[in-house]
Amino acid sequence: MRPEDWRNMGLKDDEFKMIVEILGREPNYVELGMYSVMWSEHCSYKNSKDTLRTFPTEGERVLQGPGENAGIVDIGDGLAVCFKIESHNHPSAIEPYQGAATGVGGIIRDIFTMGARPIASLNSLRFGTLDDAHVRYILDGVVAGIAGYGNCIGIPTVAGEVYFDPSYQGNPLVNAMCVGLLETDKIKLGKATGIGNPVILVGARTGRDGMHGVTFASEELSEASEEKRPAVQVGDPFMEKLLLEACLELINNDDVVGIQDLGGAGLTCATSEMASRGNSGLEIVLDRVPCREEGMTPYEIMISESQERMLMVVTPEKEEKVHATFKRWGLTSTTIGFVTSDGILRVHQGGKVVAEVPAHSLAEDAPVYCPAYQEPAYLQTTAKLDLQTLPDVEDANQVLLQLLAAPNIASKEWVWQQYDYMVRTSTVVLPGADAAVLRIRGTNKGLAMSTDCNARYAYLDPYVGGKIAVAEAARNVVCSGGEPLAITNCLNFGNPEEPEIFWQFRQAVAGMGEACRALNTPVTGGNVSFYNETNGEAIYPTPVVGMVGLLDDVKQHCTPAFKAAGDVVVLLGDTYNELGGSEYLAAIHQRVQGQPPALDMKKEKTLQKVVLAAIKQGLVNSAHDLSEGGLAVALAECGFANGIGATIALTANGLRLDSLLFGESQSRVLISVSPENLSTLLELAAQNGVSAAELGQTGGTNMEVAVDGLTQLKLPLRQLKKAWQEAIPCAMK
């Protein structure tokens, strides 16, 4: 075998030597392909595994942590919530519709593979700037792909986030999350156990789409990436709906021993992982694999990433029933092999053995690297932000209008209106709030869920940025009335072989870990997406957090919208002279500099405790997390839904006007309360050492803010909403 053979498949020379040592011989071409996909960064996590082990992954509610298709958390009453987030970045860059659509399809399969019924989809999206026609094309295609798949399969897309920045110009991020519900005694794992048990392949026929998709996802994008369109899978949501229902029926009837979806690395991944987890082997016959293209080679069949396929292990006495069930649902199912005891994945075609490798070596024995790391040189420059040299606000009205029209703050209604967010009619809080809330049918409970990350913070200080991503996700869940339970994450970074990139990664993980431990929100699983670079230029480090929280009583949910005139507006938390990494600094002064706002996890935890207690006691009419754009933007957003303005009186207390109005100090929540509940709320905050400032009153149709008696903001809510609502639709015309 020639060096170019394994190098072209993304394997290093030393990795090829390891394979030879494992096998005691050189691999054949099929085996080489199997190792290349399973030892890719996408599948093996060879550059990140050591760092990921530092995450807290256990907790009293955690039923399944990392290592399976998705994490599972107990929510009481014999029920559990199953959730995970994954990336489909590179495919979406070259084929936006199918890249995004199959990302949604893949994460949905991860959920029902565990025995859970998917109830909601979320996403986290990043694009370049909207003045670029190609970026608009990518955005349009991605949103259409998410909508097309989710709407067809009948799972509501209920929440997410969309950001724009030049760092994503050539490399968009498309992170898809799915949440499901299941009974705790119905959990299924991706294990092949029971010697002699049949192995059944079900769903779509295998084609040549998605060839070497995981290898493609483990390399940088370049001008040549357009040639790799065959690496993008093609999705069929209608077939996936049938597959979902059939699999859940079998799982609920206890007809399944183990089950695994076929995603990245296709049949190679599903067979080797199931065998490895079950400490078993598998014999499979490729002649029995239904193919939709003639003349497919063993190599092609084993690494194809054709969508809407599942691998299932059943007992011999259930085999006929399982096939009959799939036939009734209009699906093709074929017994392609059986479970063995020798730990070998043995692949046959045409009466010959075409691959014979230890299953564990594919799934678990990839080399683990500890890349060199060092602090990026750019931090020496970006850290230098002297607020004394920054002109303060001259016209706060104009600044607020500009910020509301900035794409990162502007309404994302253009995006989420394309999604069906009400299908199944369980959605209680619609997109556009701090977090989505869904009712759990048959109970009084609800689930709150959110995706969050400020990548600009992570760029300026990955450790603090990682902390803030977790804290903000939890804060959003709390503002909706939910108790944060656990997180999943999608860690999007550049090339880990670059010391500065790997330093970003390590720091972000450490910060996230600290926040998770402080808030008691363990990591149940997730995804690492490296090599997000275009022609050597990396994206901002983007550690996205997906958070799920529990409402004991869904009727106690809360939203950001002011509910009535005459309520008292209260700010919980402290404001500082902090503008580093803010949207104000970037949008108004075109500067990405400074330190992100400081985050004290003890203060954050106490604040969340007070907000949640206040909501549960019925003291709060609205609650809104302060994030991009600070206090002024939050006040405007609270007024938009019901057209209720506010008259606010602030005291500067030595703060700059820009910091006071537009700064993004952490651990702050804006709430409104009925006058009769004000004293109780203030007492609750005081008892817990949380700052609480009475700012003013809701009412009227203007947003009016005075600072030290001088009016700084006074604009009709209608005008503010127009700027906020029209920015993205106008940019997309």
PDB file of C-alpha atoms in Angstrom, residues 514-669:
ATOM      1  CA  GLU A 514     -16.329  25.828  36.214  1.00  0.00           C
ATOM      2  CA  ALA A 515     -19.761  27.259  35.431  1.00  0.00           C
ATOM      3  CA  CYS A 516     -21.368  23.816  35.175  1.00  0.00           C
ATOM      4  CA  ARG A 517     -19.988  22.799  38.565  1.00  0.00           C
ATOM      5  CA  ALA A 518     -21.152  26.057  40.171  1.00  0.00           C
ATOM      6  CA  LEU A 519     -24.683  25.776  38.758  1.00  0.00           C
ATOM      7  CA  ASN A 520     -24.940  21.992  39.160  1.00  0.00           C
ATOM      8  CA  THR A 521     -25.631  21.500  35.465  1.00  0.00           C
ATOM      9  CA  PRO A 522     -23.528  18.515  34.334  1.00  0.00           C
ATOM     10  CA  VAL A 523     -22.546  17.921  30.711  1.00  0.00           C
ATOM     11  CA  THR A 524     -24.502  14.973  29.294  1.00  0.00           C
ATOM     12  CA  GLY A 525     -22.883  14.916  25.854  1.00  0.00           C
ATOM     13  CA  GLY A 526     -22.251  17.003  22.813  1.00  0.00           C
ATOM     14  CA  ASN A 527     -20.007  17.489  19.852  1.00  0.00           C
ATOM     15  CA  VAL A 528     -16.619  18.942  18.941  1.00  0.00           C
ATOM     16  CA  SER A 529     -16.260  20.615  15.565  1.00  0.00           C
ATOM     17  CA  PHE A 530     -12.661  21.496  14.711  1.00  0.00           C
ATOM     18  CA  TYR A 531     -11.102  22.766  11.495  1.00  0.00           C
ATOM     19  CA  ASN A 532     -13.611  25.569  11.088  1.00  0.00           C
ATOM     20  CA  GLU A 533     -11.288  27.634   8.961  1.00  0.00           C
ATOM     21  CA  THR A 534     -11.311  29.066   5.471  1.00  0.00           C
ATOM     22  CA  ASN A 535      -8.006  29.425   3.684  1.00  0.00           C
ATOM     23  CA  GLY A 536      -6.212  29.406   7.033  1.00  0.00           C
ATOM     24  CA  GLU A 537      -8.491  31.957   8.760  1.00  0.00           C
ATOM     25  CA  ALA A 538     -10.252  30.535  11.816  1.00  0.00           C
ATOM     26  CA  ILE A 539     -13.713  31.403  13.082  1.00  0.00           C
ATOM     27  CA  TYR A 540     -14.155  32.961  16.495  1.00  0.00           C
ATOM     28  CA  PRO A 541     -14.074  30.222  19.135  1.00  0.00           C
ATOM     29  CA  THR A 542     -17.750  29.364  19.535  1.00  0.00           C
ATOM     30  CA  PRO A 543     -18.571  27.011  22.435  1.00  0.00           C
ATOM     31  CA  VAL A 544     -22.344  26.732  22.083  1.00  0.00           C
ATOM     32  CA  VAL A 545     -24.364  25.577  25.095  1.00  0.00           C
ATOM     33  CA  GLY A 546     -27.738  23.856  24.899  1.00  0.00           C
ATOM     34  CA  MET A 547     -29.517  24.004  28.266  1.00  0.00           C
ATOM     35  CA  VAL A 548     -32.648  22.216  29.442  1.00  0.00           C
ATOM     36  CA  GLY A 549     -34.598  23.167  32.565  1.00  0.00           C
ATOM     37  CA  LEU A 550     -37.659  21.857  34.398  1.00  0.00           C
ATOM     38  CA  LEU A 551     -40.828  23.686  35.435  1.00  0.00           C
ATOM     39  CA  ASP A 552     -42.766  21.862  38.165  1.00  0.00           C
ATOM     40  CA  ASP A 553     -45.836  23.783  37.062  1.00  0.00           C
ATOM     41  CA  VAL A 554     -45.866  24.944  33.446  1.00  0.00           C
ATOM     42  CA  LYS A 555     -48.523  27.543  34.312  1.00  0.00           C
ATOM     43  CA  GLN A 556     -45.768  29.386  36.226  1.00  0.00           C
ATOM     44  CA  HIS A 557     -43.778  30.108  33.075  1.00  0.00           C
ATOM     45  CA  CYS A 558     -42.557  33.628  32.523  1.00  0.00           C
ATOM     46  CA  THR A 559     -41.760  35.754  29.449  1.00  0.00           C
ATOM     47  CA  PRO A 560     -39.850  39.019  28.847  1.00  0.00           C
ATOM     48  CA  ALA A 561     -42.909  41.026  27.773  1.00  0.00           C
ATOM     49  CA  PHE A 562     -44.317  43.763  30.000  1.00  0.00           C
ATOM     50  CA  LYS A 563     -47.853  42.650  30.872  1.00  0.00           C
ATOM     51  CA  ALA A 564     -49.661  45.747  32.099  1.00  0.00           C
ATOM     52  CA  ALA A 565     -49.303  49.480  32.626  1.00  0.00           C
ATOM     53  CA  GLY A 566     -48.516  50.569  36.152  1.00  0.00           C
ATOM     54  CA  ASP A 567     -46.112  47.696  36.960  1.00  0.00           C
ATOM     55  CA  VAL A 568     -42.824  48.512  38.663  1.00  0.00           C
ATOM     56  CA  VAL A 569     -39.636  47.856  36.687  1.00  0.00           C
ATOM     57  CA  VAL A 570     -36.803  46.429  38.794  1.00  0.00           C
ATOM     58  CA  LEU A 571     -33.219  45.610  37.846  1.00  0.00           C
ATOM     59  CA  LEU A 572     -31.634  42.728  39.739  1.00  0.00           C
ATOM     60  CA  GLY A 573     -27.829  42.659  39.758  1.00  0.00           C
ATOM     61  CA  ASP A 574     -25.030  45.198  39.447  1.00  0.00           C
ATOM     62  CA  THR A 575     -23.855  47.327  36.513  1.00  0.00           C
ATOM     63  CA  TYR A 576     -20.193  48.180  36.001  1.00  0.00           C
ATOM     64  CA  ASN A 577     -18.079  50.221  33.580  1.00  0.00           C
ATOM     65  CA  GLU A 578     -17.729  47.253  31.236  1.00  0.00           C
ATOM     66  CA  LEU A 579     -17.802  47.591  27.466  1.00  0.00           C
ATOM     67  CA  GLY A 580     -15.237  44.986  26.355  1.00  0.00           C
ATOM     68  CA  GLY A 581     -16.650  42.635  23.712  1.00  0.00           C
ATOM     69  CA  SER A 582     -19.997  44.440  23.716  1.00  0.00           C
ATOM     70  CA  GLU A 583     -22.292  44.814  20.755  1.00  0.00           C
ATOM     71  CA  TYR A 584     -22.211  48.551  21.426  1.00  0.00           C
ATOM     72  CA  LEU A 585     -18.440  48.656  21.001  1.00  0.00           C
ATOM     73  CA  ALA A 586     -18.549  46.571  17.821  1.00  0.00           C
ATOM     74  CA  ALA A 587     -21.581  48.132  16.134  1.00  0.00           C
ATOM     75  CA  ILE A 588     -21.093  51.772  17.115  1.00  0.00           C
ATOM     76  CA  HIS A 589     -17.299  52.040  17.338  1.00  0.00           C
ATOM     77  CA  GLN A 590     -16.272  49.108  15.081  1.00  0.00           C
ATOM     78  CA  ARG A 591     -13.963  47.759  17.748  1.00  0.00           C
ATOM     79  CA  VAL A 592     -13.611  44.216  19.061  1.00  0.00           C
ATOM     80  CA  GLN A 593     -11.514  44.826  22.123  1.00  0.00           C
ATOM     81  CA  GLY A 594     -11.216  44.647  25.863  1.00  0.00           C
ATOM     82  CA  GLN A 595     -12.043  42.049  28.427  1.00  0.00           C
ATOM     83  CA  PRO A 596     -15.495  40.489  28.389  1.00  0.00           C
ATOM     84  CA  PRO A 597     -17.643  41.443  31.357  1.00  0.00           C
ATOM     85  CA  ALA A 598     -16.554  39.755  34.578  1.00  0.00           C
ATOM     86  CA  LEU A 599     -18.597  36.834  35.865  1.00  0.00           C
ATOM     87  CA  ASP A 600     -18.747  35.814  39.524  1.00  0.00           C
ATOM     88  CA  MET A 601     -20.358  32.372  39.602  1.00  0.00           C
ATOM     89  CA  LYS A 602     -21.401  32.706  43.241  1.00  0.00           C
ATOM     90  CA  LYS A 603     -23.289  35.931  42.436  1.00  0.00           C
ATOM     91  CA  GLU A 604     -24.738  34.350  39.302  1.00  0.00           C
ATOM     92  CA  LYS A 605     -26.061  31.340  41.199  1.00  0.00           C
ATOM     93  CA  THR A 606     -27.633  33.528  43.888  1.00  0.00           C
ATOM     94  CA  LEU A 607     -29.254  35.792  41.292  1.00  0.00           C
ATOM     95  CA  GLN A 608     -30.766  32.801  39.505  1.00  0.00           C
ATOM     96  CA  LYS A 609     -32.029  31.428  42.811  1.00  0.00           C
ATOM     97  CA  VAL A 610     -33.802  34.720  43.596  1.00  0.00           C
ATOM     98  CA  VAL A 611     -35.347  35.061  40.117  1.00  0.00           C
ATOM     99  CA  LEU A 612     -36.621  31.484  40.139  1.00  0.00           C
ATOM    100  CA  ALA A 613     -38.045  31.820  43.644  1.00  0.00           C
ATOM    101  CA  ALA A 614     -39.771  35.087  42.704  1.00  0.00           C
ATOM    102  CA  ILE A 615     -41.352  33.498  39.626  1.00  0.00           C
ATOM    103  CA  LYS A 616     -42.520  30.449  41.574  1.00  0.00           C
ATOM    104  CA  GLN A 617     -44.047  32.693  44.262  1.00  0.00           C
ATOM    105  CA  GLY A 618     -45.996  34.570  41.608  1.00  0.00           C
ATOM    106  CA  LEU A 619     -44.236  37.876  42.315  1.00  0.00           C
ATOM    107  CA  VAL A 620     -42.974  38.465  38.775  1.00  0.00           C
ATOM    108  CA  ASN A 621     -45.010  39.547  35.749  1.00  0.00           C
ATOM    109  CA  SER A 622     -42.053  39.537  33.341  1.00  0.00           C
ATOM    110  CA  ALA A 623     -38.370  38.633  33.417  1.00  0.00           C
ATOM    111  CA  HIS A 624     -35.686  39.269  30.827  1.00  0.00           C
ATOM    112  CA  ASP A 625     -32.004  38.447  30.852  1.00  0.00           C
ATOM    113  CA  LEU A 626     -29.710  41.378  30.052  1.00  0.00           C
ATOM    114  CA  SER A 627     -27.322  40.421  27.275  1.00  0.00           C
ATOM    115  CA  GLU A 628     -26.325  42.083  23.950  1.00  0.00           C
ATOM    116  CA  GLY A 629     -27.121  45.798  24.026  1.00  0.00           C
ATOM    117  CA  GLY A 630     -27.500  45.967  27.794  1.00  0.00           C
ATOM    118  CA  LEU A 631     -30.262  47.690  29.747  1.00  0.00           C
ATOM    119  CA  ALA A 632     -31.603  50.003  27.040  1.00  0.00           C
ATOM    120  CA  VAL A 633     -32.060  47.176  24.533  1.00  0.00           C
ATOM    121  CA  ALA A 634     -33.647  44.941  27.190  1.00  0.00           C
ATOM    122  CA  LEU A 635     -36.151  47.668  28.112  1.00  0.00           C
ATOM    123  CA  ALA A 636     -37.140  48.084  24.472  1.00  0.00           C
ATOM    124  CA  GLU A 637     -37.482  44.322  23.931  1.00  0.00           C
ATOM    125  CA  CYS A 638     -39.726  44.002  26.993  1.00  0.00           C
ATOM    126  CA  GLY A 639     -42.055  46.585  25.490  1.00  0.00           C
ATOM    127  CA  PHE A 640     -42.351  45.216  21.952  1.00  0.00           C
ATOM    128  CA  ALA A 641     -44.705  42.248  22.415  1.00  0.00           C
ATOM    129  CA  ASN A 642     -47.608  44.121  24.004  1.00  0.00           C
ATOM    130  CA  GLY A 643     -46.781  47.684  22.981  1.00  0.00           C
ATOM    131  CA  ILE A 644     -46.255  48.815  26.572  1.00  0.00           C
ATOM    132  CA  GLY A 645     -43.636  51.491  27.149  1.00  0.00           C
ATOM    133  CA  ALA A 646     -41.916  52.557  30.344  1.00  0.00           C
ATOM    134  CA  THR A 647     -40.689  55.640  32.140  1.00  0.00           C
ATOM    135  CA  ILE A 648     -37.335  54.941  33.776  1.00  0.00           C
ATOM    136  CA  ALA A 649     -35.162  57.023  36.120  1.00  0.00           C
ATOM    137  CA  LEU A 650     -31.536  55.907  36.553  1.00  0.00           C
ATOM    138  CA  THR A 651     -28.716  57.086  38.764  1.00  0.00           C
ATOM    139  CA  ALA A 652     -25.285  57.070  37.166  1.00  0.00           C
ATOM    140  CA  ASN A 653     -23.336  56.409  40.369  1.00  0.00           C
ATOM    141  CA  GLY A 654     -20.056  57.153  38.597  1.00  0.00           C
ATOM    142  CA  LEU A 655     -20.846  54.999  35.538  1.00  0.00           C
ATOM    143  CA  ARG A 656     -20.281  56.190  31.995  1.00  0.00           C
ATOM    144  CA  LEU A 657     -23.518  56.724  30.098  1.00  0.00           C
ATOM    145  CA  ASP A 658     -22.626  54.069  27.514  1.00  0.00           C
ATOM    146  CA  SER A 659     -21.840  51.515  30.229  1.00  0.00           C
ATOM    147  CA  LEU A 660     -25.051  52.339  32.072  1.00  0.00           C
ATOM    148  CA  LEU A 661     -27.320  52.077  29.039  1.00  0.00           C
ATOM    149  CA  PHE A 662     -25.529  49.648  26.706  1.00  0.00           C
ATOM    150  CA  GLY A 663     -22.946  47.795  28.788  1.00  0.00           C
ATOM    151  CA  GLU A 664     -23.289  44.034  29.139  1.00  0.00           C
ATOM    152  CA  SER A 665     -22.414  43.403  32.786  1.00  0.00           C
ATOM    153  CA  GLN A 666     -23.359  39.856  33.726  1.00  0.00           C
ATOM    154  CA  SER A 667     -25.745  38.433  36.334  1.00  0.00           C
ATOM    155  CA  ARG A 668     -28.503  40.952  35.635  1.00  0.00           C
ATOM    156  CA  VAL A 669     -32.212  40.408  35.062  1.00  0.00           C
TER     157      VAL A 669
END
